[in-house]
Tab-separated table of C-alpha atoms in Angstrom:
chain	number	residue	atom	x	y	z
A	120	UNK	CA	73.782	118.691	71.955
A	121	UNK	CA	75.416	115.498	72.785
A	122	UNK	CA	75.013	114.363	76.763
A	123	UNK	CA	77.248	111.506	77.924
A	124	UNK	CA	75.345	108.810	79.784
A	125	UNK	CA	77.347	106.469	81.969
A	126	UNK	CA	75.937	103.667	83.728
A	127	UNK	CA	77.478	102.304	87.205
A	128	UNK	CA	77.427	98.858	88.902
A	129	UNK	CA	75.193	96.691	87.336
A	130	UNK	CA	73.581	98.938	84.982
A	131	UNK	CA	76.318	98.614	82.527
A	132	UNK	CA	76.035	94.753	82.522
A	133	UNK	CA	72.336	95.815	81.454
A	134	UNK	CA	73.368	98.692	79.023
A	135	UNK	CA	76.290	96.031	77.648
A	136	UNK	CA	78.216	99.238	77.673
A	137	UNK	CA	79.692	101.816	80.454
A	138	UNK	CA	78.435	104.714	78.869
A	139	UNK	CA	76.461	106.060	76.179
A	140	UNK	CA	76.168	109.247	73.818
A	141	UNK	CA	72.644	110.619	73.203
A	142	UNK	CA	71.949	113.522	70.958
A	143	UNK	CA	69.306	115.699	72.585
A	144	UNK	CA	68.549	119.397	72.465
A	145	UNK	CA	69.493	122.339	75.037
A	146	UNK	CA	67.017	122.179	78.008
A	147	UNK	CA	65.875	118.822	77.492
A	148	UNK	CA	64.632	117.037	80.549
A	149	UNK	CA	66.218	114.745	82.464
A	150	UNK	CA	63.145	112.377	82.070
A	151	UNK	CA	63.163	112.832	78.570
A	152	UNK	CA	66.671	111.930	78.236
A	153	UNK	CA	65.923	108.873	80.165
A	154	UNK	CA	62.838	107.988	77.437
A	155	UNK	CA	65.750	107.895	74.841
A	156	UNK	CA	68.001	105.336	77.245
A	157	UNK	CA	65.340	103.573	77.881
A	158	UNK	CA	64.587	102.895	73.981
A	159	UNK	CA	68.232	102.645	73.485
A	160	UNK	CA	68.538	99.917	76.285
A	161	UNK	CA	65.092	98.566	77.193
A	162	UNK	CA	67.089	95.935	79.786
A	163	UNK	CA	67.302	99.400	81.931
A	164	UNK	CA	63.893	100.445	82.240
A	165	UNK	CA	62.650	97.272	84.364
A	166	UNK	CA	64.367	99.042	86.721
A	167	UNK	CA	63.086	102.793	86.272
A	168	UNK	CA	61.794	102.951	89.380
A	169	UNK	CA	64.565	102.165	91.536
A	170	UNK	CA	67.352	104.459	89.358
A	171	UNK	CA	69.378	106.891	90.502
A	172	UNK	CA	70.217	109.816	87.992
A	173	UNK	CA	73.164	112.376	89.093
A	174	UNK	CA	73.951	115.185	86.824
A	175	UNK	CA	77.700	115.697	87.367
A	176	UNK	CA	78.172	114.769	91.302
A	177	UNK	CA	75.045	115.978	92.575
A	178	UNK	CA	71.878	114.065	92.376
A	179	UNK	CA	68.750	115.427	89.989
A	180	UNK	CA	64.879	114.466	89.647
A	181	UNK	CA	63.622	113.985	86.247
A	182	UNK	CA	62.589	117.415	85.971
A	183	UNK	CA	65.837	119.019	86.116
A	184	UNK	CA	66.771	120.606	82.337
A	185	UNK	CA	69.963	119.612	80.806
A	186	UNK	CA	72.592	122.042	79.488
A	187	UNK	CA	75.841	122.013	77.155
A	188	UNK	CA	78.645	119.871	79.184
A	189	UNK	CA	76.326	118.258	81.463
A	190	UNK	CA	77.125	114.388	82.171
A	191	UNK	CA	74.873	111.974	83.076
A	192	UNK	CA	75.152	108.863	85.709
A	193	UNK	CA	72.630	106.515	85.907
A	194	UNK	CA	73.044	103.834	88.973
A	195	UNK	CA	71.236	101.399	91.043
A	196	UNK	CA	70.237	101.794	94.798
A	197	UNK	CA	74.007	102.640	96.319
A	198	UNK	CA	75.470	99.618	98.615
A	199	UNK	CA	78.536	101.475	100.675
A	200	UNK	CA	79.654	100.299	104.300
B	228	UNK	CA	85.060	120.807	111.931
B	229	UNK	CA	88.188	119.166	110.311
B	230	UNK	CA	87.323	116.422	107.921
B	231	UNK	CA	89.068	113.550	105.894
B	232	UNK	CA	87.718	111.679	103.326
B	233	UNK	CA	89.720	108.916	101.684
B	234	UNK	CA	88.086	106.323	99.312
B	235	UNK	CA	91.017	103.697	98.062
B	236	UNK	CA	91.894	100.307	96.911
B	237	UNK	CA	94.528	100.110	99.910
B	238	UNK	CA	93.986	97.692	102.984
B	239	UNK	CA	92.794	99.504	105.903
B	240	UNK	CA	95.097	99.649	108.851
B	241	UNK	CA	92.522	100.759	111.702
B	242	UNK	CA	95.041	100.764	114.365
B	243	UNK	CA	97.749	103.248	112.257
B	244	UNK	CA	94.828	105.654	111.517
B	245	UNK	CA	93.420	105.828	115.066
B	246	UNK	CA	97.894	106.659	116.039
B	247	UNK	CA	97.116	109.330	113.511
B	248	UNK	CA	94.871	111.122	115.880
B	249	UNK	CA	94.833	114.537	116.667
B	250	UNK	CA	92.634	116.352	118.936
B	251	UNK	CA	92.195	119.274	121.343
B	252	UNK	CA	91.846	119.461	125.228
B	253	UNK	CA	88.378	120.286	125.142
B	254	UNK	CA	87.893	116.495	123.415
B	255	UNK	CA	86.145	113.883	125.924
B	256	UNK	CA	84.710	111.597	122.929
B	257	UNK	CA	86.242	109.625	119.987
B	258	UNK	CA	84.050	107.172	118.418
B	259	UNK	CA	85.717	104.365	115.834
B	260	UNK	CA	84.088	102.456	113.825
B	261	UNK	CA	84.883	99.453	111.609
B	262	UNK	CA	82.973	97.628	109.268
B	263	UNK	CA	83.936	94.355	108.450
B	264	UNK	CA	83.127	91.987	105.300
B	265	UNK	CA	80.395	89.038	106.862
B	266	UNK	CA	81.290	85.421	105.716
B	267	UNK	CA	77.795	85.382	104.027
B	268	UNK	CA	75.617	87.630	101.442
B	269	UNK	CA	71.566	87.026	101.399
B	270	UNK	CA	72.491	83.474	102.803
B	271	UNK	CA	74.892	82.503	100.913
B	272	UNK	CA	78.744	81.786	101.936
B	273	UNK	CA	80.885	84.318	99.854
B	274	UNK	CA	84.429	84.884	100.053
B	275	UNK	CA	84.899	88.540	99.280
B	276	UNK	CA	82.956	91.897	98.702
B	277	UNK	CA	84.264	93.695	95.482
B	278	UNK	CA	83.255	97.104	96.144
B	279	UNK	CA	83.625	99.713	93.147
B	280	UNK	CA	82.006	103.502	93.358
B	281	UNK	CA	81.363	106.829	91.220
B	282	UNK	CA	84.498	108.278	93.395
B	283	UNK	CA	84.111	112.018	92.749
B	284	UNK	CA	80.463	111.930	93.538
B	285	UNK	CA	81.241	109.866	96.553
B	286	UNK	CA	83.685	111.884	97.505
B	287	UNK	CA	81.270	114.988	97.081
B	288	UNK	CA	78.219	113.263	98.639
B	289	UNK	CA	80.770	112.211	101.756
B	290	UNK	CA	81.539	116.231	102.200
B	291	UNK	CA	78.232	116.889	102.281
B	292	UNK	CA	77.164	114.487	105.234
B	293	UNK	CA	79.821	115.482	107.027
B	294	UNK	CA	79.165	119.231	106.693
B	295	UNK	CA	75.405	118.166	107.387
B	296	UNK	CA	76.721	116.438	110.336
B	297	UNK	CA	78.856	119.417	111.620
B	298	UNK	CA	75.696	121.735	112.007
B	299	UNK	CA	73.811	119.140	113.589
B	300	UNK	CA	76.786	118.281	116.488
B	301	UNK	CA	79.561	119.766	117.765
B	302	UNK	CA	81.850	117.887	116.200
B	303	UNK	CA	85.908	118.399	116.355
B	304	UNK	CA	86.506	115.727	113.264
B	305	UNK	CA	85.170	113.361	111.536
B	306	UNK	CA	87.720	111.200	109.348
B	307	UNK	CA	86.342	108.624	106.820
B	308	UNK	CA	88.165	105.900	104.573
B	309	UNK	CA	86.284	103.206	102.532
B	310	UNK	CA	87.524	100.707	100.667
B	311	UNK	CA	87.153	99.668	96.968
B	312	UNK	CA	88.692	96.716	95.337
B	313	UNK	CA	87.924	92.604	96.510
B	314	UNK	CA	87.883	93.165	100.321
B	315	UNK	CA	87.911	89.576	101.564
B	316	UNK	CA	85.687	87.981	104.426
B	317	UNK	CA	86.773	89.957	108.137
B	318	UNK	CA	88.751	92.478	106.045
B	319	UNK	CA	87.946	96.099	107.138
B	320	UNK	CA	85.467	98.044	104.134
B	321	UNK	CA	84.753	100.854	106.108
B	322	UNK	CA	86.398	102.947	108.932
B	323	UNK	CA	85.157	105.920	110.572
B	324	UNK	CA	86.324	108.116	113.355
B	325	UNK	CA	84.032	111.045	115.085
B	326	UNK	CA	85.806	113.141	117.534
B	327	UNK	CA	83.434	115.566	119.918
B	328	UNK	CA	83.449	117.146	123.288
B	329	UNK	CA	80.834	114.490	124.806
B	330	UNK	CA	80.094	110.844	123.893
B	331	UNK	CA	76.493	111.384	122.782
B	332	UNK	CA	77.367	113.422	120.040
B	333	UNK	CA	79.792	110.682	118.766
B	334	UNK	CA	77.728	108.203	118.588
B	335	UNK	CA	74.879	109.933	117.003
B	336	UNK	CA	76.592	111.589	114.580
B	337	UNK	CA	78.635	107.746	113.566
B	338	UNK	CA	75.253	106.359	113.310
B	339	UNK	CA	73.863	109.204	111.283
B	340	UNK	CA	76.851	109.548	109.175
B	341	UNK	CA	76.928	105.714	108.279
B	342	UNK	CA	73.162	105.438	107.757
B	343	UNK	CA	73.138	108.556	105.269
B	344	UNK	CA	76.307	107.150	103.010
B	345	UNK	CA	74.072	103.845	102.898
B	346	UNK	CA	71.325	106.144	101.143
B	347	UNK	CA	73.299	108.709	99.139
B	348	UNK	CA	77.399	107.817	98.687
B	349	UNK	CA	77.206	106.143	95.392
B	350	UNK	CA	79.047	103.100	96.014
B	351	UNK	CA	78.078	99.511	94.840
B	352	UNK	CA	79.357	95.414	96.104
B	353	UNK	CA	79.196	92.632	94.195
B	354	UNK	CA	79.624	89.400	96.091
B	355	UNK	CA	82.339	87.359	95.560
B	356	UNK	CA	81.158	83.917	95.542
B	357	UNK	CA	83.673	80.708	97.633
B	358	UNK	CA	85.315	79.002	95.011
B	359	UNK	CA	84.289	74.855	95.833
């Protein structure tokens, strides 16, 4: 399946791109998912420890398996106020 | 509880939301808060804040504070608006209203409302710098 990745705030500066496809198959981890972005756009994974990952609107750890339609965020620490 | 959540590029007019009021008898608390651009960012002078956000998931994370924040207080309302776009220096980003029977409440639950969207509302500044 194909999951849609798309970077907020200063990731896509990083990522040179807003979002990103990644071909993966059913029930693949979020953690493994984030191996492939993080060969895709080494400038991210400096930061691996500090990312945020949402699956739809609702936040996920990296052990949370991904399904058909599910879209990825991946985001720095949030800044709001 | 009643709750409003509004996350827009508009100026915020503090004074025409807090008109907007409505609350019952039993109300003897209404906390406002406004949060207001600083002149400087990590000690530098900047002119602006340009605030952007994931809005649906802020919007989502938002509901869920504020139903968090209903069973923790007996809260009446609780209405929200922050602002995206360049917000310049003493321009309102954030406004917030809690509405309970009793002032502790109010407070507590601003506070804890405010601290929790600094942890989990996914929105993001970027500071505008003072052009010489």
């Amino acid at each position: 399946m194909t999951v849609e990745v798309t970077f907020w705030s200063y990731f896509a500066d990083l990522a040179g791109a807003a979002s990103g496809k990644f071909d993966v198959p059913v029930g693949t981890s979020v953690e493994e998912l984030l191996g492939s972005v993080y060969r895709s756009h080494p400038r991210l994974s400096a930061l691996r420890n500090s990312t945020l990952v949402a699956v739809g609107v609702e936040y996920q750890g990296g052990s949370y398996l991904l399904q058909p339609g599910d879209a990825v965020s991946l985001f720095p620490p949030v800044q709001g106020g | 509880m009643k709750q409003e959540i509004l996350i827009t590029t508009e100026a915020i007019d503090g004074p025409a939301l807090a008109a907007a009021r409505a609350s019952g008898p039993g109300m003897g608390a209404v906390v406002h808060f406004l949060g207001v651009v600083r002149g400087s960012e990590e000690g530098a002078s900047i002119a602006a804040i340009d605030y952007t956000a994931f809005v649906p998931m802020a919007e989502a994370q938002f509901r869920k504070l504020l139903d968090e924040a209903a069973r923790r207080w007996p809260l009446e309302s609780v209405r929200v608006v922050h602002r995206l776009g360049v917000v310049r220096v003493g321009e309102p980003s954030l406004w917030m209203e809690v509405v309970s029977p009793h002032r502790a409440e109010a407070f507590d639950a601003c506070r804890w409302i405010i601290d929790e969207m600094k942890r989990v509302v996914p929105i993001w500044k970027r500071a505008v710098p003072v052009v010489p």
